[in-house]
mmCIF file of C-alpha atoms in Angstrom:
data_model
loop_
_atom_site.group_PDB
_atom_site.id
_atom_site.type_symbol
_atom_site.label_atom_id
_atom_site.label_comp_id
_atom_site.label_asym_id
_atom_site.label_seq_id
_atom_site.Cartn_x
_atom_site.Cartn_y
_atom_site.Cartn_z
ATOM 1 C CA TYR A 20 -18.799 -6.296 -1.954
ATOM 2 C CA ASP A 21 -17.328 -9.497 -0.473
ATOM 3 C CA ALA A 22 -18.872 -11.637 -3.202
ATOM 4 C CA ALA A 23 -17.449 -9.361 -5.884
ATOM 5 C CA VAL A 24 -13.997 -9.427 -4.318
ATOM 6 C CA ALA A 25 -14.036 -13.226 -4.207
ATOM 7 C CA LEU A 26 -15.211 -13.489 -7.805
ATOM 8 C CA PHE A 27 -12.763 -10.881 -9.119
ATOM 9 C CA LEU A 28 -9.904 -12.694 -7.401
ATOM 10 C CA GLU A 29 -11.026 -16.053 -8.709
ATOM 11 C CA ARG A 30 -11.959 -15.147 -12.292
ATOM 12 C CA GLY A 31 -10.722 -11.626 -12.952
ATOM 13 C CA TYR A 32 -12.675 -8.408 -13.278
ATOM 14 C CA ARG A 33 -13.604 -8.795 -16.951
ATOM 15 C CA ASP A 34 -14.978 -12.332 -16.536
ATOM 16 C CA VAL A 35 -17.472 -11.372 -13.817
ATOM 17 C CA ASP A 36 -20.731 -9.531 -14.364
ATOM 18 C CA VAL A 37 -23.406 -8.183 -12.030
ATOM 19 C CA ASP A 38 -25.494 -11.356 -12.451
ATOM 20 C CA ASP A 39 -22.546 -13.433 -11.200
ATOM 21 C CA ILE A 40 -22.147 -11.179 -8.170
ATOM 22 C CA VAL A 41 -25.813 -11.201 -7.145
ATOM 23 C CA ALA A 42 -26.019 -14.962 -7.685
ATOM 24 C CA GLU A 43 -22.942 -15.487 -5.510
ATOM 25 C CA CYS A 44 -24.384 -13.554 -2.581
ATOM 26 C CA GLY A 45 -28.049 -14.433 -3.134
ATOM 27 C CA VAL A 46 -29.475 -10.949 -3.565
ATOM 28 C CA SER A 47 -31.457 -9.295 -6.336
ATOM 29 C CA ARG A 48 -30.056 -6.991 -8.981
ATOM 30 C CA GLY A 49 -32.080 -4.223 -7.332
ATOM 31 C CA THR A 50 -30.201 -4.785 -4.076
ATOM 32 C CA PHE A 51 -26.913 -4.559 -5.958
ATOM 33 C CA TYR A 52 -27.935 -1.333 -7.688
ATOM 34 C CA GLY A 53 -29.089 0.079 -4.369
ATOM 35 C CA SER A 54 -25.439 0.007 -3.272
ATOM 36 C CA PHE A 55 -23.492 0.466 -6.514
ATOM 37 C CA ARG A 56 -24.245 2.177 -9.813
ATOM 38 C CA ASN A 57 -22.535 -0.613 -11.762
ATOM 39 C CA LYS A 58 -19.686 -3.119 -11.637
ATOM 40 C CA ARG A 59 -17.152 -0.370 -12.337
ATOM 41 C CA ASP A 60 -18.410 1.615 -9.335
ATOM 42 C CA LEU A 61 -17.879 -1.500 -7.222
ATOM 43 C CA LEU A 62 -14.294 -1.768 -8.497
ATOM 44 C CA ASP A 63 -13.664 1.811 -7.307
ATOM 45 C CA ALA A 64 -15.041 0.905 -3.866
ATOM 46 C CA ILE A 65 -12.754 -2.127 -3.672
ATOM 47 C CA MET A 66 -9.683 -0.121 -4.678
ATOM 48 C CA ILE A 67 -10.456 2.697 -2.242
ATOM 49 C CA ARG A 68 -11.092 0.368 0.691
ATOM 50 C CA CYS A 69 -8.013 -1.737 -0.023
ATOM 51 C CA LEU A 70 -5.718 1.295 -0.228
ATOM 52 C CA ASP A 71 -7.341 2.878 2.848
ATOM 53 C CA ASP A 72 -6.853 -0.374 4.782
ATOM 54 C CA LEU A 73 -3.221 -0.488 3.677
ATOM 55 C CA GLY A 74 -2.646 3.095 4.805
ATOM 56 C CA ALA A 75 -4.362 2.485 8.146
ATOM 57 C CA ALA A 76 -2.277 -0.631 8.769
ATOM 58 C CA VAL A 77 1.009 0.986 7.788
ATOM 59 C CA PHE A 78 0.645 4.389 9.432
ATOM 60 C CA ASP A 79 -1.392 3.129 12.365
ATOM 61 C CA GLY A 80 -2.274 6.630 13.608
ATOM 62 C CA ARG A 81 1.243 7.172 14.919
ATOM 63 C CA ASP A 82 2.276 10.674 15.963
ATOM 64 C CA TRP A 83 5.753 10.892 14.503
ATOM 65 C CA SER A 84 6.234 14.391 15.933
ATOM 66 C CA ALA A 85 6.110 12.871 19.439
ATOM 67 C CA LEU A 86 9.306 10.856 18.883
ATOM 68 C CA ALA A 87 11.997 11.938 21.288
ATOM 69 C CA ASP A 88 15.190 10.971 19.482
ATOM 70 C CA ARG A 89 16.791 9.474 16.393
ATOM 71 C CA GLY A 90 16.802 5.984 17.895
ATOM 72 C CA ALA A 91 13.043 6.128 18.435
ATOM 73 C CA PHE A 92 12.623 7.299 14.828
ATOM 74 C CA VAL A 93 14.691 4.398 13.503
ATOM 75 C CA ASP A 94 12.692 1.933 15.615
ATOM 76 C CA GLU A 95 9.392 3.399 14.424
ATOM 77 C CA PHE A 96 10.560 3.414 10.813
ATOM 78 C CA HIS A 97 11.488 -0.262 11.086
ATOM 79 C CA ALA A 98 8.030 -0.918 12.575
ATOM 80 C CA LEU A 99 6.384 0.971 9.684
ATOM 81 C CA VAL A 100 8.266 -1.154 7.140
ATOM 82 C CA ARG A 101 7.284 -4.317 9.013
ATOM 83 C CA ARG A 102 3.606 -3.305 9.121
ATOM 84 C CA ALA A 103 3.653 -2.617 5.372
ATOM 85 C CA LEU A 104 5.268 -5.941 4.518
ATOM 86 C CA GLN A 105 3.105 -7.896 6.953
ATOM 87 C CA HIS A 106 -0.023 -6.313 5.481
ATOM 88 C CA ALA A 107 1.156 -7.239 1.983
ATOM 89 C CA PHE A 108 1.799 -10.799 3.157
ATOM 90 C CA ASP A 109 -1.575 -11.076 4.921
ATOM 91 C CA HIS A 110 -3.575 -9.544 2.041
ATOM 92 C CA ALA A 111 -1.425 -10.546 -0.926
ATOM 93 C CA GLU A 112 -4.168 -11.712 -3.249
ATOM 94 C CA LEU A 113 -6.356 -8.627 -2.834
ATOM 95 C CA LEU A 114 -3.410 -6.197 -2.971
ATOM 96 C CA SER A 115 -2.124 -7.934 -6.071
ATOM 97 C CA PHE A 116 -5.507 -7.470 -7.726
ATOM 98 C CA VAL A 117 -5.763 -3.802 -6.712
ATOM 99 C CA ILE A 118 -2.154 -2.856 -7.475
ATOM 100 C CA LEU A 119 -1.461 -4.995 -10.531
ATOM 101 C CA ALA A 120 -4.734 -5.980 -12.218
ATOM 102 C CA ALA A 121 -7.314 -3.282 -11.479
ATOM 103 C CA PRO A 122 -5.279 -0.397 -12.985
ATOM 104 C CA GLY A 123 -5.480 -2.217 -16.309
ATOM 105 C CA VAL A 124 -9.281 -2.026 -16.408
ATOM 106 C CA ASP A 125 -9.364 1.539 -17.730
ATOM 107 C CA ALA A 126 -7.751 4.960 -17.433
ATOM 108 C CA ASP A 127 -9.855 5.891 -14.392
ATOM 109 C CA ALA A 128 -8.730 2.783 -12.500
ATOM 110 C CA LEU A 129 -5.106 3.589 -13.294
ATOM 111 C CA LYS A 130 -5.678 7.173 -12.148
ATOM 112 C CA ALA A 131 -7.207 5.922 -8.876
ATOM 113 C CA MET A 132 -4.255 3.600 -8.250
ATOM 114 C CA LEU A 133 -1.754 6.361 -8.949
ATOM 115 C CA GLY A 134 -3.705 8.675 -6.643
ATOM 116 C CA GLY A 135 -3.474 6.086 -3.867
ATOM 117 C CA TYR A 136 0.254 5.724 -4.520
ATOM 118 C CA ARG A 137 0.716 9.491 -4.276
ATOM 119 C CA GLN A 138 -1.313 9.638 -1.055
ATOM 120 C CA LEU A 139 0.776 6.908 0.598
ATOM 121 C CA SER A 140 3.956 8.562 -0.671
ATOM 122 C CA ALA A 141 2.912 11.940 0.759
ATOM 123 C CA GLN A 142 2.339 10.367 4.171
ATOM 124 C CA VAL A 143 5.838 8.867 4.100
ATOM 125 C CA THR A 144 7.313 12.201 2.996
ATOM 126 C CA ASP A 145 5.609 13.850 5.988
ATOM 127 C CA ILE A 146 7.217 11.295 8.306
ATOM 128 C CA LEU A 147 10.643 11.823 6.787
ATOM 129 C CA SER A 148 10.166 15.596 7.034
ATOM 130 C CA VAL A 149 9.737 15.306 10.814
ATOM 131 C CA ALA A 150 13.051 13.437 10.995
ATOM 132 C CA ALA A 151 14.755 15.944 8.715
ATOM 133 C CA GLU A 152 13.533 18.923 10.780
ATOM 134 C CA ARG A 153 15.055 17.358 13.885
ATOM 135 C CA GLY A 154 18.412 16.675 12.247
ATOM 136 C CA TRP A 155 17.972 12.907 12.240
ATOM 137 C CA LEU A 156 18.542 12.761 8.488
ATOM 138 C CA ARG A 157 21.452 14.094 6.496
ATOM 139 C CA SER A 158 20.978 17.739 5.606
ATOM 140 C CA ASP A 159 21.760 17.133 1.922
ATOM 141 C CA VAL A 160 18.903 14.636 1.457
ATOM 142 C CA PRO A 161 16.045 16.607 -0.180
ATOM 143 C CA ILE A 162 13.168 15.191 1.888
ATOM 144 C CA ASN A 163 10.720 17.980 1.108
ATOM 145 C CA THR A 164 10.417 16.801 -2.472
ATOM 146 C CA VAL A 165 7.925 14.148 -3.463
ATOM 147 C CA TRP A 166 10.597 11.630 -4.468
ATOM 148 C CA ALA A 167 11.420 10.660 -0.878
ATOM 149 C CA GLY A 168 8.002 9.187 -0.128
ATOM 150 C CA GLN A 169 7.771 7.649 -3.587
ATOM 151 C CA LEU A 170 11.135 5.971 -3.097
ATOM 152 C CA VAL A 171 9.961 4.369 0.145
ATOM 153 C CA VAL A 172 6.596 3.218 -1.255
ATOM 154 C CA SER A 173 8.231 1.895 -4.436
ATOM 155 C CA THR A 174 10.881 0.039 -2.451
ATOM 156 C CA LEU A 175 8.248 -1.523 -0.200
ATOM 157 C CA THR A 176 6.216 -2.584 -3.238
ATOM 158 C CA GLN A 177 9.301 -4.099 -4.831
ATOM 159 C CA ALA A 178 10.195 -5.927 -1.613
ATOM 160 C CA ALA A 179 6.681 -7.363 -1.425
ATOM 161 C CA SER A 180 6.592 -8.319 -5.115
ATOM 162 C CA PRO A 181 7.295 -12.040 -4.559
ATOM 163 C CA VAL A 182 4.165 -12.198 -2.405
ATOM 164 C CA LEU A 183 2.109 -9.955 -4.681
ATOM 165 C CA LEU A 184 3.082 -11.980 -7.743
ATOM 166 C CA GLY A 185 2.411 -15.263 -5.957
ATOM 167 C CA SER A 186 5.842 -16.651 -6.738
ATOM 168 C CA GLY A 187 5.638 -19.239 -3.986
ATOM 169 C CA GLU A 188 9.071 -18.205 -2.749
ATOM 170 C CA PRO A 189 9.502 -18.149 1.030
ATOM 171 C CA PHE A 190 8.826 -14.688 2.439
ATOM 172 C CA ASP A 191 10.222 -13.981 5.878
ATOM 173 C CA VAL A 192 8.636 -10.684 6.912
ATOM 174 C CA ASP A 193 11.186 -10.017 9.661
ATOM 175 C CA GLU A 194 14.184 -10.709 7.416
ATOM 176 C CA ILE A 195 12.838 -8.559 4.578
ATOM 177 C CA THR A 196 11.875 -5.804 7.057
ATOM 178 C CA THR A 197 15.401 -5.580 8.412
ATOM 179 C CA PHE A 198 16.904 -5.454 4.947
ATOM 180 C CA VAL A 199 14.436 -2.906 3.519
ATOM 181 C CA ALA A 200 14.461 -0.572 6.538
ATOM 182 C CA ASN A 201 18.256 -0.643 6.722
ATOM 183 C CA TYR A 202 18.499 -0.062 2.978
ATOM 184 C CA LEU A 203 16.077 2.867 3.076
ATOM 185 C CA LEU A 204 17.707 4.503 6.087
ATOM 186 C CA GLY A 205 21.318 3.702 5.327
ATOM 187 C CA GLY A 206 21.433 2.835 1.653
ATOM 188 C CA LEU A 207 23.221 4.623 -1.133
ATOM 189 C CA PRO A 208 23.540 7.438 -0.309
ATOM 190 C CA ALA A 209 23.102 7.018 3.411
ATOM 191 C CA VAL A 210 20.041 8.924 4.576
ATOM 192 C CA LEU A 211 20.592 8.973 8.317
ATOM 193 C CA SER A 212 22.837 11.596 9.808
ATOM 194 C CA THR A 213 25.770 10.440 11.902
ATOM 195 C CA GLY A 214 24.580 12.476 14.899
#
């Protein structure tokens, strides 16, 4: 797994074969096939683990229903945005491969990436639903639709794009966190209630 990740990042998925992977880690082809059916199966494992790690880092097992007030929600939402951006910064090369390159391998890889996107979006929608039920969000914001979570995940991906694209531009996680969280919670139209 680790050898494949390193090789895929260095040379790209299409320019690596099973012989390259087993040579890199010093095992036999039989050992490889004892763990994975083929190189494509390994790509699925990499995508799944990367997206699972992202979700674990971002959502961090928090119980959003235990939040006592709107201020605690805002603080936790800011922390969620920071965790997402910090994870993107810390794992930029792998996330870039999984989000930008791997979906181009074939239709199944694209489907897996979109499934991961929908799963992350659904988790965000659940969080926003807790806030909406408690009156911490404006009543006219339709949180129970899928767009709310997708908007947050898409905005976070866009905010992290300089890192994911390897632009070399400075990336201040705290500065971007403040901007993105404030935009998402108070952007156009403002999402937070005034109460």
